[in-house]
Structure formats: C-alpha cells, structure tokens
Coordinates of N, CA and C and ligand atoms in Angstrom, one line a residue:
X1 N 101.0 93.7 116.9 CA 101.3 94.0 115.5 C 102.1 95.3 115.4
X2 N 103.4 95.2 114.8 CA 103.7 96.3 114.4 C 104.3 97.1 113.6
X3 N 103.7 96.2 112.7 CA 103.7 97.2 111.2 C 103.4 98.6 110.8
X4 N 103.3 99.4 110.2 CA 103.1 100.9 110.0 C 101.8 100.3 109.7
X5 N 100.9 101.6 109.9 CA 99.4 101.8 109.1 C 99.3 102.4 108.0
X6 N 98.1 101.1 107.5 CA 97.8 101.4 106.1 C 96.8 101.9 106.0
X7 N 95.9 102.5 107.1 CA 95.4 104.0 106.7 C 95.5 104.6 108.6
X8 N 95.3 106.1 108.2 CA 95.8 106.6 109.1 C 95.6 108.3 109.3
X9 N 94.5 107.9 110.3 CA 94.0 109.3 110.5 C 94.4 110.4 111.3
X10 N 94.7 111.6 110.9 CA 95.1 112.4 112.2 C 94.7 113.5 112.7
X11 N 93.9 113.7 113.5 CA 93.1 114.7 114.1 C 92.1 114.9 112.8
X12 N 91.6 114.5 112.3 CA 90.8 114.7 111.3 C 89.6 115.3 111.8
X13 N 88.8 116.5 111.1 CA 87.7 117.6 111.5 C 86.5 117.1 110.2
X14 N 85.5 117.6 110.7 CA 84.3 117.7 109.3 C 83.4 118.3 110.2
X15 N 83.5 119.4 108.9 CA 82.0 120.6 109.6 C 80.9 120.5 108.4
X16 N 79.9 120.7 108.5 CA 79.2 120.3 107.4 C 78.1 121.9 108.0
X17 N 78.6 122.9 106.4 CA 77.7 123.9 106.9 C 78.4 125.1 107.4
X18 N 78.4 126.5 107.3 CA 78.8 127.0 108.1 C 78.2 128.3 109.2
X19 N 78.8 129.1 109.6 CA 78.4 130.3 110.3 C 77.1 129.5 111.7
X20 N 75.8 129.6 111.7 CA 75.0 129.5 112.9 C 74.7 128.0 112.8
X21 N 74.7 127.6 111.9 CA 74.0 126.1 111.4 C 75.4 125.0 111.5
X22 N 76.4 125.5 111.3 CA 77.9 124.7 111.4 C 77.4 123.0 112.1
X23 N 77.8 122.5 111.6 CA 78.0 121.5 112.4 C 79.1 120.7 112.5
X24 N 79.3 120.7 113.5 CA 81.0 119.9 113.9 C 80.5 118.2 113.8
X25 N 80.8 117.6 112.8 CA 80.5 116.0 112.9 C 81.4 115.3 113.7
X26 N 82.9 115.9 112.7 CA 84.2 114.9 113.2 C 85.0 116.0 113.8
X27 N 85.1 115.9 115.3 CA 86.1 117.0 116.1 C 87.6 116.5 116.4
X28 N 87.9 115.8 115.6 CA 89.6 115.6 115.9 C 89.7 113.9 116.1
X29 N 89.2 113.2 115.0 CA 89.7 112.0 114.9 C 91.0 111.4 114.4
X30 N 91.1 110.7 115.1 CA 92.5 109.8 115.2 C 92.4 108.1 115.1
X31 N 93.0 107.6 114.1 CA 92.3 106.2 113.8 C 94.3 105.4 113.3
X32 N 94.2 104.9 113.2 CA 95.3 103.5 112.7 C 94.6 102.5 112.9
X33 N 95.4 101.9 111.4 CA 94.3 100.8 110.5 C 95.9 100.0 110.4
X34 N 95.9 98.6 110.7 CA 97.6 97.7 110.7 C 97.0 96.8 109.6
X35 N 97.8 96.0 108.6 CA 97.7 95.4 108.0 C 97.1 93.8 108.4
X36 N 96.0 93.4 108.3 CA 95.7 92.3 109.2 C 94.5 92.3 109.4
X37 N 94.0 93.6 110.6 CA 93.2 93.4 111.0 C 92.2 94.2 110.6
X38 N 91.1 93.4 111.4 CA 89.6 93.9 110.7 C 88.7 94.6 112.3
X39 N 88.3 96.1 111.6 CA 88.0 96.7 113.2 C 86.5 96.9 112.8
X40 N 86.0 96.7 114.3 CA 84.5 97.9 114.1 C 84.6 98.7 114.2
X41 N 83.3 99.9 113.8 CA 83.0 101.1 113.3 C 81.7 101.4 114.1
X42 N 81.7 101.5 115.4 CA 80.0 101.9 116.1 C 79.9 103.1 116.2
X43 N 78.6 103.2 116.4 CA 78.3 104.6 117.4 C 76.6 104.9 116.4
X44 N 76.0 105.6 117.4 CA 74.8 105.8 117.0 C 74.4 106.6 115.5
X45 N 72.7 106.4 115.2 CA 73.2 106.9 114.0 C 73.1 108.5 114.2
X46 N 73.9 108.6 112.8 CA 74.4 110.4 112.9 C 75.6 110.6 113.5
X47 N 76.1 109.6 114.2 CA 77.4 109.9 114.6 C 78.8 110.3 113.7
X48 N 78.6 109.9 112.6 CA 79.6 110.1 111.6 C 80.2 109.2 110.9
X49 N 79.6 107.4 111.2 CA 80.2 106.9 111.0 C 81.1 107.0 109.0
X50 N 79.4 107.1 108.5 CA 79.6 107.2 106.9 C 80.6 108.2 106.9
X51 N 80.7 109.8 107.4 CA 81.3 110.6 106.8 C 82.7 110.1 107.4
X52 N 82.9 109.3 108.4 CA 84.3 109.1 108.4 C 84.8 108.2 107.5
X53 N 84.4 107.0 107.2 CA 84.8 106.3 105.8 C 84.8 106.8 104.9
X54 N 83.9 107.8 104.3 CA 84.0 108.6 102.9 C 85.5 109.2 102.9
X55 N 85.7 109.8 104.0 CA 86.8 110.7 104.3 C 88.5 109.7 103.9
X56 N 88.0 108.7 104.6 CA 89.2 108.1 104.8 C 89.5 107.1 103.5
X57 N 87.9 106.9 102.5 CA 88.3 106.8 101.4 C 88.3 107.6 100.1
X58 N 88.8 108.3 101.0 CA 89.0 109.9 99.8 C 87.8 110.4 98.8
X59 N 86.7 110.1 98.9 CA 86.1 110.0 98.4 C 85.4 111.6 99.1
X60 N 85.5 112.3 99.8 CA 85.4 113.3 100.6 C 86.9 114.1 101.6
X61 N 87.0 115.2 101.6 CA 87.8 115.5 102.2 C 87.8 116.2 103.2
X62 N 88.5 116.4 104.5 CA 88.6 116.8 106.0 C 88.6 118.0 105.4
X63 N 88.1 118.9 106.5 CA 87.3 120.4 106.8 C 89.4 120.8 107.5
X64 N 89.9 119.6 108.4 CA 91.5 119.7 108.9 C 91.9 117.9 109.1
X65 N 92.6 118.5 109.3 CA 93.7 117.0 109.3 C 94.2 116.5 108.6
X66 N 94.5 115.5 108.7 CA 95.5 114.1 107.6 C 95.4 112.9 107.4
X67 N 95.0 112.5 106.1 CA 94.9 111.0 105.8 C 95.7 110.3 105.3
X68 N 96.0 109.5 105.8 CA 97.5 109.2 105.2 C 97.2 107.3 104.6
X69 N 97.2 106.9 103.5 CA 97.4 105.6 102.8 C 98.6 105.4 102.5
X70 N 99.1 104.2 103.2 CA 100.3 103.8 103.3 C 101.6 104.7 103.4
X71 N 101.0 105.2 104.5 CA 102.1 106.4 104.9 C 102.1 107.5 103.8
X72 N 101.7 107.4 103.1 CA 101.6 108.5 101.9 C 100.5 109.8 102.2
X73 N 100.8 111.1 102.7 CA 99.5 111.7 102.7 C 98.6 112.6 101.6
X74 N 97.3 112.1 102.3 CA 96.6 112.6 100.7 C 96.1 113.9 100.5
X75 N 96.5 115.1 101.1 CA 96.2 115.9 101.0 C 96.5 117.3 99.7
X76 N 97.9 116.5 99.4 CA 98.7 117.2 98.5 C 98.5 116.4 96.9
X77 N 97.3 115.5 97.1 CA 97.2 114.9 95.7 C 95.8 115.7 94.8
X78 N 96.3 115.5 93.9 CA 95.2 116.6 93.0 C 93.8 115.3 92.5
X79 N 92.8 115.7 92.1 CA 92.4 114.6 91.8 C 92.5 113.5 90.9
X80 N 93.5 113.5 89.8 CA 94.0 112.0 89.5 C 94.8 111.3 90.2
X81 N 95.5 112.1 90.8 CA 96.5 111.2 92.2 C 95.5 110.4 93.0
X82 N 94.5 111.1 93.5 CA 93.5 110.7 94.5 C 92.7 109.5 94.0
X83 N 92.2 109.6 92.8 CA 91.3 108.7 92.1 C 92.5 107.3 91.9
X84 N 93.3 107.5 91.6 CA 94.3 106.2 91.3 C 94.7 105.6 92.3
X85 N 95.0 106.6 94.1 CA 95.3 105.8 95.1 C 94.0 104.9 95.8
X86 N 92.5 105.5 95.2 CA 91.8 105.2 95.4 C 91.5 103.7 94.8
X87 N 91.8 104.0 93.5 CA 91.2 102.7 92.5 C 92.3 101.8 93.0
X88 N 93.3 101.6 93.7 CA 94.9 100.8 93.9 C 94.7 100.6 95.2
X89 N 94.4 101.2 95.9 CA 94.3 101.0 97.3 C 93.1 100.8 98.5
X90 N 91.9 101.2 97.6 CA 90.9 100.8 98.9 C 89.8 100.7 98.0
X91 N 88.9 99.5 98.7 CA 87.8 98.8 98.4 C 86.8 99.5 99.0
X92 N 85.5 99.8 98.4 CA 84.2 100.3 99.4 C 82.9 99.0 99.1
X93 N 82.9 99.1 100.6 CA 81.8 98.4 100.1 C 80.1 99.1 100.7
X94 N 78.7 98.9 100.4 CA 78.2 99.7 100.8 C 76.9 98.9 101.6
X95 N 76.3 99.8 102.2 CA 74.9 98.8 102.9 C 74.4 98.2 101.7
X96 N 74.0 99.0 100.6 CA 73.2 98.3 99.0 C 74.3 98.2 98.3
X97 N 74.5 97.4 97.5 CA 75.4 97.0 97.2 C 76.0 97.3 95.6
X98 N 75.1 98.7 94.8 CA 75.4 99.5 94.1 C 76.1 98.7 93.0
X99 N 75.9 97.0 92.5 CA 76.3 96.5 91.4 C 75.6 96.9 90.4
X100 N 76.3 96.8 89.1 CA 75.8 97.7 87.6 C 74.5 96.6 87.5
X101 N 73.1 97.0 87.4 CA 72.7 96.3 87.0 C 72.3 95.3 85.7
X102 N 73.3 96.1 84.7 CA 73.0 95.3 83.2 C 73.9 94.5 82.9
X103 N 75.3 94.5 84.0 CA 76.0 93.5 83.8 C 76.0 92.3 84.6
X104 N 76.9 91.2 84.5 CA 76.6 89.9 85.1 C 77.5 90.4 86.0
X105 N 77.8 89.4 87.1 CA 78.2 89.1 88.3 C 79.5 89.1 87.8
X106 N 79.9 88.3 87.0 CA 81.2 88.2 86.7 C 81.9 89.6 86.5
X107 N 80.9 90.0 85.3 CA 81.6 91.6 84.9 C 81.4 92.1 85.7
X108 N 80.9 92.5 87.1 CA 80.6 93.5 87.7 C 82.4 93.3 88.1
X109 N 83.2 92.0 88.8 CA 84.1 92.1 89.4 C 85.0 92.0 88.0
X110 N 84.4 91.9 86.7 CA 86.2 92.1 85.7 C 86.2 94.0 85.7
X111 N 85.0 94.0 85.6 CA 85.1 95.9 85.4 C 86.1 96.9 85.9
X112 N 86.2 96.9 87.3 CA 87.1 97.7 87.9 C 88.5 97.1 87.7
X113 N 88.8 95.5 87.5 CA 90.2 95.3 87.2 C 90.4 96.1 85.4
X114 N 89.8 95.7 84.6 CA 90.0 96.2 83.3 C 90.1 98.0 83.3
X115 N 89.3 98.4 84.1 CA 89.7 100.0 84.3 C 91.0 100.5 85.2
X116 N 91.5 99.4 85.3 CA 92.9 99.6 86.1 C 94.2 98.9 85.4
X117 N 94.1 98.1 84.1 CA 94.5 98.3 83.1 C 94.7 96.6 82.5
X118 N 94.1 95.8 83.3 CA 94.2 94.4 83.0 C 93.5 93.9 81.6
X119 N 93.7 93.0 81.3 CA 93.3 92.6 79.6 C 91.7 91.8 80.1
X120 N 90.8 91.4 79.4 CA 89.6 91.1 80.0 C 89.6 89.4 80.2
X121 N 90.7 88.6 79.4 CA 91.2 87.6 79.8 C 91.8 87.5 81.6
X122 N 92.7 88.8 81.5 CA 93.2 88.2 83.1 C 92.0 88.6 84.2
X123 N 91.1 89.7 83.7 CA 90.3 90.2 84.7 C 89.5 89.2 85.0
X124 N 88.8 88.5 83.9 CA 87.6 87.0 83.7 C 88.6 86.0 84.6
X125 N 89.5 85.8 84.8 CA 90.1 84.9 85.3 C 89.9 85.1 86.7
X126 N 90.6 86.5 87.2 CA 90.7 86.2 88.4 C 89.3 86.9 89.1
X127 N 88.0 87.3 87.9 CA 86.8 87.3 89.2 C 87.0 85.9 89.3
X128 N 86.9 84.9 87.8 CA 86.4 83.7 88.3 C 86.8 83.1 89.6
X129 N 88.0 83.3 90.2 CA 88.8 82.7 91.5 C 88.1 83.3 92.6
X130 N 87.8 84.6 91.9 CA 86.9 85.3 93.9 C 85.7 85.1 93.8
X131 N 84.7 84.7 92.7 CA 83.7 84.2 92.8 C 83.4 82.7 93.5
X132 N 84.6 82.2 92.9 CA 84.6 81.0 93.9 C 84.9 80.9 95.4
X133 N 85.9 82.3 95.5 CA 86.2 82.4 97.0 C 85.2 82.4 97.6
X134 N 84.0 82.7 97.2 CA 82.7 83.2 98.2 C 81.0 82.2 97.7
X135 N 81.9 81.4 97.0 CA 80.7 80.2 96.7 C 80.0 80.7 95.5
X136 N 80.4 81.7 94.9 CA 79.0 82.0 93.5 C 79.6 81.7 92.4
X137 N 80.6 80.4 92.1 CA 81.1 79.8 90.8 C 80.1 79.5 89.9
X138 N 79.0 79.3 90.7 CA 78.0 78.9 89.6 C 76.8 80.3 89.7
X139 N 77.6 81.1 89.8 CA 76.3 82.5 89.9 C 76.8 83.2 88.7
X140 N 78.1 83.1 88.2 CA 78.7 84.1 87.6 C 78.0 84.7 86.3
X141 N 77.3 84.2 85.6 CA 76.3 84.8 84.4 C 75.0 85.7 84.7
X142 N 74.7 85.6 86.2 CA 73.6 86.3 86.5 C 74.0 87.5 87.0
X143 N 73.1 88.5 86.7 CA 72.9 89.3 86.7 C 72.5 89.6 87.7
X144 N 72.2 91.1 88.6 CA 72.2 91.4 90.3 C 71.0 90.8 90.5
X145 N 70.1 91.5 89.5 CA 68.5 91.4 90.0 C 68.4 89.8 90.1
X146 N 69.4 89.2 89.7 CA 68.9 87.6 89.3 C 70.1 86.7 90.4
X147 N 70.2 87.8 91.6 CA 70.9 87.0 92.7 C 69.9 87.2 94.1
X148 N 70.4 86.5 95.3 CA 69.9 87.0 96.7 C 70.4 88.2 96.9
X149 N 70.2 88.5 98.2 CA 70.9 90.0 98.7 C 72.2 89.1 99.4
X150 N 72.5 87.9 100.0 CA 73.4 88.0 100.6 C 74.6 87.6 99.4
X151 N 74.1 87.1 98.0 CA 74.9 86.5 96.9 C 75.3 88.2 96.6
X152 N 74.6 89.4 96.5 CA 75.0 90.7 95.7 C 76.1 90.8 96.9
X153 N 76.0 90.9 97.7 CA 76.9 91.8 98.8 C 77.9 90.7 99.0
X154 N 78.2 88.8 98.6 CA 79.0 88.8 98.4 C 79.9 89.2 96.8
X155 N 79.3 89.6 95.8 CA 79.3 90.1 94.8 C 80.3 91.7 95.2
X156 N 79.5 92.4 95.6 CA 80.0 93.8 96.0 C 81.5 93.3 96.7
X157 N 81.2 92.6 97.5 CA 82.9 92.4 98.3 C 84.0 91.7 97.7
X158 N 83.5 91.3 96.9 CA 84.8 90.8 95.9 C 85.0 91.7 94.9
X159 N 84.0 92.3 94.5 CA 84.5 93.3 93.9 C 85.2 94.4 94.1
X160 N 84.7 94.4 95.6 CA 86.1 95.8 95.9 C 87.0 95.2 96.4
X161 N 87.7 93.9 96.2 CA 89.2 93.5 96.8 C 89.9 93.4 95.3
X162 N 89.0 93.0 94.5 CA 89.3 92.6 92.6 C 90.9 93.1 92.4
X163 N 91.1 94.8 92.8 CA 92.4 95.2 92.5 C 93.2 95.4 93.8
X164 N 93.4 94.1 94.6 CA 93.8 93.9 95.7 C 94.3 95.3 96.2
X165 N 93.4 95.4 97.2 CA 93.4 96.8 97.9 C 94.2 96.8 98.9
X166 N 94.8 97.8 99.8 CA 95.3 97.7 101.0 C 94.1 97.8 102.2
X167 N 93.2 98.7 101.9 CA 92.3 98.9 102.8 C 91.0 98.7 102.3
X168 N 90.5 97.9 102.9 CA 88.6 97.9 103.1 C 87.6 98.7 104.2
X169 N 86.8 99.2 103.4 CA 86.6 100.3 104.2 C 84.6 99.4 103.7
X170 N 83.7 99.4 104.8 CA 82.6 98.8 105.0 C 81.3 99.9 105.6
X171 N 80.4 100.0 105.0 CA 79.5 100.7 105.6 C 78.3 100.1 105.7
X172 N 78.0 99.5 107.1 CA 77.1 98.3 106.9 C 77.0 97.6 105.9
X173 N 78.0 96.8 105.8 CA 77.9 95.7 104.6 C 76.8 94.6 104.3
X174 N 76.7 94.2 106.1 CA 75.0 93.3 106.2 C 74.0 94.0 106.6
X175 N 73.9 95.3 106.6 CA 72.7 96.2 106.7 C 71.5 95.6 106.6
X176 N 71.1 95.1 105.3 CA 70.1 94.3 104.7 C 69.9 93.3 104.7
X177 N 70.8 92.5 105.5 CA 70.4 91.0 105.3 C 69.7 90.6 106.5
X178 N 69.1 89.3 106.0 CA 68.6 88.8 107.7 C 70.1 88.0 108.6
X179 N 70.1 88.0 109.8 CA 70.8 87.8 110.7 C 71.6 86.4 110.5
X180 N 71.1 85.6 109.6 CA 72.0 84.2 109.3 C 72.8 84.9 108.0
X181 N 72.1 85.2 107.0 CA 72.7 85.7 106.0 C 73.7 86.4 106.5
X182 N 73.8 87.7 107.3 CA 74.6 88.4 107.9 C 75.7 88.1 108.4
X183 N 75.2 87.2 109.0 CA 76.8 85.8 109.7 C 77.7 85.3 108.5
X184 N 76.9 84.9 107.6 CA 78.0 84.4 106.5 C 78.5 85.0 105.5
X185 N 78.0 86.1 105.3 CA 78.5 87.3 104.6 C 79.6 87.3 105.4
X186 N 79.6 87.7 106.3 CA 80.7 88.2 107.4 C 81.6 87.5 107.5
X187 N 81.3 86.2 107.8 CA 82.2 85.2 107.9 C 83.1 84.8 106.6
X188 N 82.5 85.1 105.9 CA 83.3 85.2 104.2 C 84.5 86.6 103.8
X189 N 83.5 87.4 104.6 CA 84.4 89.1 104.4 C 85.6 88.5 105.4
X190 N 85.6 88.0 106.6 CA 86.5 87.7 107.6 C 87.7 86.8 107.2
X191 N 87.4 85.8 106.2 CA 88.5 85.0 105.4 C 88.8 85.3 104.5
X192 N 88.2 86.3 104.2 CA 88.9 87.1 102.7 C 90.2 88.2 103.5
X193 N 89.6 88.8 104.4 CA 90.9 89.6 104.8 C 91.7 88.9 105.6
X194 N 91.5 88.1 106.1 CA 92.7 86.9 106.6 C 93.9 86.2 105.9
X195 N 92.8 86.2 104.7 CA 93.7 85.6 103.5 C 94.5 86.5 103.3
X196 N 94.2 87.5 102.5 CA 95.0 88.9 101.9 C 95.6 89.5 102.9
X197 N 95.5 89.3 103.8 CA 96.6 90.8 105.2 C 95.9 92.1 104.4
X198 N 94.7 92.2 104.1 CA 94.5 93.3 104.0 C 94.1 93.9 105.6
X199 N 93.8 95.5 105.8 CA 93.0 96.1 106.8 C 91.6 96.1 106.7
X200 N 90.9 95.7 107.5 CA 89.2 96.4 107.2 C 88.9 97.4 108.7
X201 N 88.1 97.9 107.9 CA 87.3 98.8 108.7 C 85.8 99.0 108.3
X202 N 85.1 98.2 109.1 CA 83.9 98.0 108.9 C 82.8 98.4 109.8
X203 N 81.6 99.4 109.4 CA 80.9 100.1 110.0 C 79.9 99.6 110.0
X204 N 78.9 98.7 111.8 CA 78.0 98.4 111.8 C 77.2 98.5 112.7
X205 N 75.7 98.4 112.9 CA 75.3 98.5 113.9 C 74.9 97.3 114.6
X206 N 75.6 96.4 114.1 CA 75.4 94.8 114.6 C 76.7 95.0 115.8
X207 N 76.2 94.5 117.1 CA 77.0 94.6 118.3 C 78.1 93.1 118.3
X208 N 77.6 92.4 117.7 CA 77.4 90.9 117.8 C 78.5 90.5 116.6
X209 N 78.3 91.5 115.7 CA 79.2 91.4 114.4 C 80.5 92.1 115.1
X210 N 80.3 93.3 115.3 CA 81.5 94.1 116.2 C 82.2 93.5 117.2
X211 N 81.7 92.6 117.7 CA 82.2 91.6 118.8 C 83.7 90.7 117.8
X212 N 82.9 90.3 117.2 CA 83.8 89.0 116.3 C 84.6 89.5 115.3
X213 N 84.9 91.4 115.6 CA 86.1 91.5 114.7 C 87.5 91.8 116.0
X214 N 88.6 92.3 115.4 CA 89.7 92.0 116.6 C 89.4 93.1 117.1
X215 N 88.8 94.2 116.9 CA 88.9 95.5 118.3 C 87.7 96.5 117.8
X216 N 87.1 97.5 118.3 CA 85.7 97.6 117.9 C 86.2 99.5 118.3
X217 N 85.8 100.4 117.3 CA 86.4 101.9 117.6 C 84.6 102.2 117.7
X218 N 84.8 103.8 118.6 CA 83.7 104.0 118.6 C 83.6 105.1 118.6
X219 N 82.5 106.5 117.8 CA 82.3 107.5 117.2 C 81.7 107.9 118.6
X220 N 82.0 108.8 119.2 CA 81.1 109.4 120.0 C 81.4 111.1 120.4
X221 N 80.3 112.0 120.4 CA 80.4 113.5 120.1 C 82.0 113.9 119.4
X222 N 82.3 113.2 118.3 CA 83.2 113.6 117.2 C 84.5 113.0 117.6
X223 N 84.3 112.0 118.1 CA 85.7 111.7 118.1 C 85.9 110.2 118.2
X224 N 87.2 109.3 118.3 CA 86.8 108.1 118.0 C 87.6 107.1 119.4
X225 N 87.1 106.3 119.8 CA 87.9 106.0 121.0 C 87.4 104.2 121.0
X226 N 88.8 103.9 121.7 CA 88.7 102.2 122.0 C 87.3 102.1 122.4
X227 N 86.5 100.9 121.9 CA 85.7 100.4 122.7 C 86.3 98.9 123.9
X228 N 86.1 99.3 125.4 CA 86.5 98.3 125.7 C 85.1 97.3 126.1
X229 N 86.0 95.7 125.7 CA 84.9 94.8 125.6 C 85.1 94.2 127.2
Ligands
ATP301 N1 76.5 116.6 103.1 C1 76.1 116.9 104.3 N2 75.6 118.1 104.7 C2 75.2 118.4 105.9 N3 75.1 117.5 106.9 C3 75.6 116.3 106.6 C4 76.0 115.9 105.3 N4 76.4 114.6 105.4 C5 76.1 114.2 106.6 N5 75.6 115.2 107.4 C6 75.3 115.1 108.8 O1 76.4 114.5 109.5 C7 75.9 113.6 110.5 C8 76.6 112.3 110.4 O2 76.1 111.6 109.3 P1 76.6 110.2 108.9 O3 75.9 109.8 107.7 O4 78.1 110.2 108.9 O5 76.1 109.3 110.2 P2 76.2 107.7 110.4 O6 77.0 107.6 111.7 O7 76.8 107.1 109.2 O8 74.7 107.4 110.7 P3 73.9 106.0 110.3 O9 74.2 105.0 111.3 O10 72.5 106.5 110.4 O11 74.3 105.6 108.9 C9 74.4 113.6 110.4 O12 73.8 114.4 111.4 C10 74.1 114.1 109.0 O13 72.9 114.8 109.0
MG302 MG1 75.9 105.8 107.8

C-alpha cells in the first residue's frame, strides 16, 4: 500500500503528572494508519493503549509531537478546528458503548449526522442502510436498554462511521461480549472497513482478534513497534 496516512503519528510523548510523580506513558510514538487497513492495538494493561487513541483522536493532546489527519497537522488547530476534524474525520468507538439511552437505535446513528448538518430525512435514511449493514433493520425503534450487548456495539459502530470517517479508532470494542458475539461483531467491523477504505485502529486484548486484522502494533515501555506474527 502506498497511499499517504490518514492518521499519523510522530514521536508523540504523554506525561501524565509532573516533577517526582511524572509519568512518561507515551516516550516517542510513531504510528501510520494507510487507507484500507485495519491494525491491532496490544500491549498490557496500563500500557497506554487508551491514552494513545484519545490522543490520536484529538480528543486529548501530546505533552510533544505531531498528529497529523490526512496529512493535515493538528496541533495548530484551536478547538473548533479540532472538534470539526473530529466530527468529519474519525469514529470512536468504545469498550461500553456510550449510546444515548432515551433515544432509539436509529436516532442514536441520525444524531451525529444531523449535528454535522444533514436534514433528518437524509440522516433517517442513511442510519436505515447501516442498520441494515449490520443486521439490526428490524432493531431500529429500540432503544439501547431494549438491545443485546453485541446489537449496542453493533449500534455504536455504525454510528461512528454515520459521517463517513477516515479513521476508526477502537478501544476494545468486544471488551464485553462473550467470545462468539465477539467474532461477529468483529467480523461486521471488518466488512464495514473493507467496504469504505476506511483505516482502523483497533485496541484489544483479544490475541486471536489481533491475529485476523492485517498487522498487530504493540505498546511496550512507551513506544510502539511491529508485532511480528
Ligand atoms: N489522566 C491521567 N492522569 C494520570 N495518569 C493517567 C491518566 N490517564 C491514564 N493514566 C495512566 O496512564 C497509564 C496508561 O493508561 P491507559 O488507560 O492508556 O492504559 P491501557 O493500555 O488502555 O490499559 P487497559 O488495557 O487497562 O485499558 C496508566 O498507568 C494510567 O494510570
Ligand atoms: Mg484502555
């Protein structure tokens, strides 16, 4: 593959804390994310994996370095720059799956398109197509509490592609589920980015899941390196 990266980290640092107590989490990570593919995110817990996805979805910012979305860097953006490349450009998804609970399934995925400026006609349309993409055509009036856990989290994942993102960024997405559920969640996140050429970057402690994406990075004493299989 060699397309430019659509996200892209450069020596990136995170201290959390300072003077005696300092803690160096992230000592100089370096990451490229190509349009396509979908990577793992290992390493034990505490390693960093969360604060490196926060980071890289701007949602937190490097202590040094550079993040760069679609070659664009984000360091010089004030926070509505940030929040807009955010809402346009990258999907989060989370271990719990943080759907509004008073709305339906459907509005959880028109919401973020109508807050990005779509009419609630086009938004209702196109959850209804990604609801289908993931089998919950007939879930769409229910409400979270009134799904499974592997129906919410496929809920949550369509909802963060809703304003076709460049990057997906995953933090144990099957955290919670049991291990078949897990497989098809996955296997649904896997043809959703296949479909779109989006990037994922997905953080798990499933070895097995990390296996079956195309290349597996790994967090270890603050930095991030090939894992070879
Ligand atoms: N806001 C914060 N202030 C101080 N320390 C923090 C903060 N956020 C995270 N840390 C520390 O940074 C380290 C990395 O945390 P992080 O949540 O990124 O780990 P992780 O790899 O995601 O772990 P897990 O697999 O358990 O989710 C931890 O030791 C944590 O205590
Ligand atoms: Mg974590």
């Amino acid at each position: 593959m060699n397309s430019d990266p659509v996200l892209w980290l450069k020596d990136v640092t995170r201290r959390f804390g300072s003077g005696d107590t300092a803690l160096d989490i992230l000592r100089g990570v370096d990451l490229a994310l190509r349009p396509g593919e979908i990577v793992a995110l290992v390493g034990p817990s505490g390693a960093g994996k969360s604060t490196l996805l926060h980071i890289a979805g701007l949602l937190e910012a490097p202590t040094s370095g550079q993040v760069l979305i679609d070659g664009k860097d984000c360091a010089g953006l004030g926070d509505s720059g940030r929040t807009k490349l955010r809402r346009d450009s990258i999907g989060f998804v989370y271990q719990f799956h943080h759907l509004l609970p008073e709305f339906s399934a459907r509005e959880n995925v028109m919401i973020p398109q109508m807050v990005a400026g779509l009419s609630a006609a086009e938004a209702g349309e196109r959850a209804d197509q990604l609801l289908k993409m993931v089998g919950l055509e007939r879930r769409g009036t229910h409400r979270p509490a009134r799904l499974s856990g592997g129906e919410q989290q496929r809920v949550a994942i369509v909802r963060a592609i809703a304003n076709v993102p460049q990057v997906l960024l995953a933090d144990e997405p099957t955290g919670n589920l049991d291990p078949q559920t897990a497989s098809d969640v996955f296997a649904q996140l896997t043809r959703i980015v296949r479909a779109t050429g989006l990037a994922a970057l997905i953080a798990t402690h499933n070895l097995e899941l990390a296996h079956a994406m195309d290349r597996t990075l790994e967090i270890r004493d603050g930095r991030v390196a090939e894992l070879k299989r």
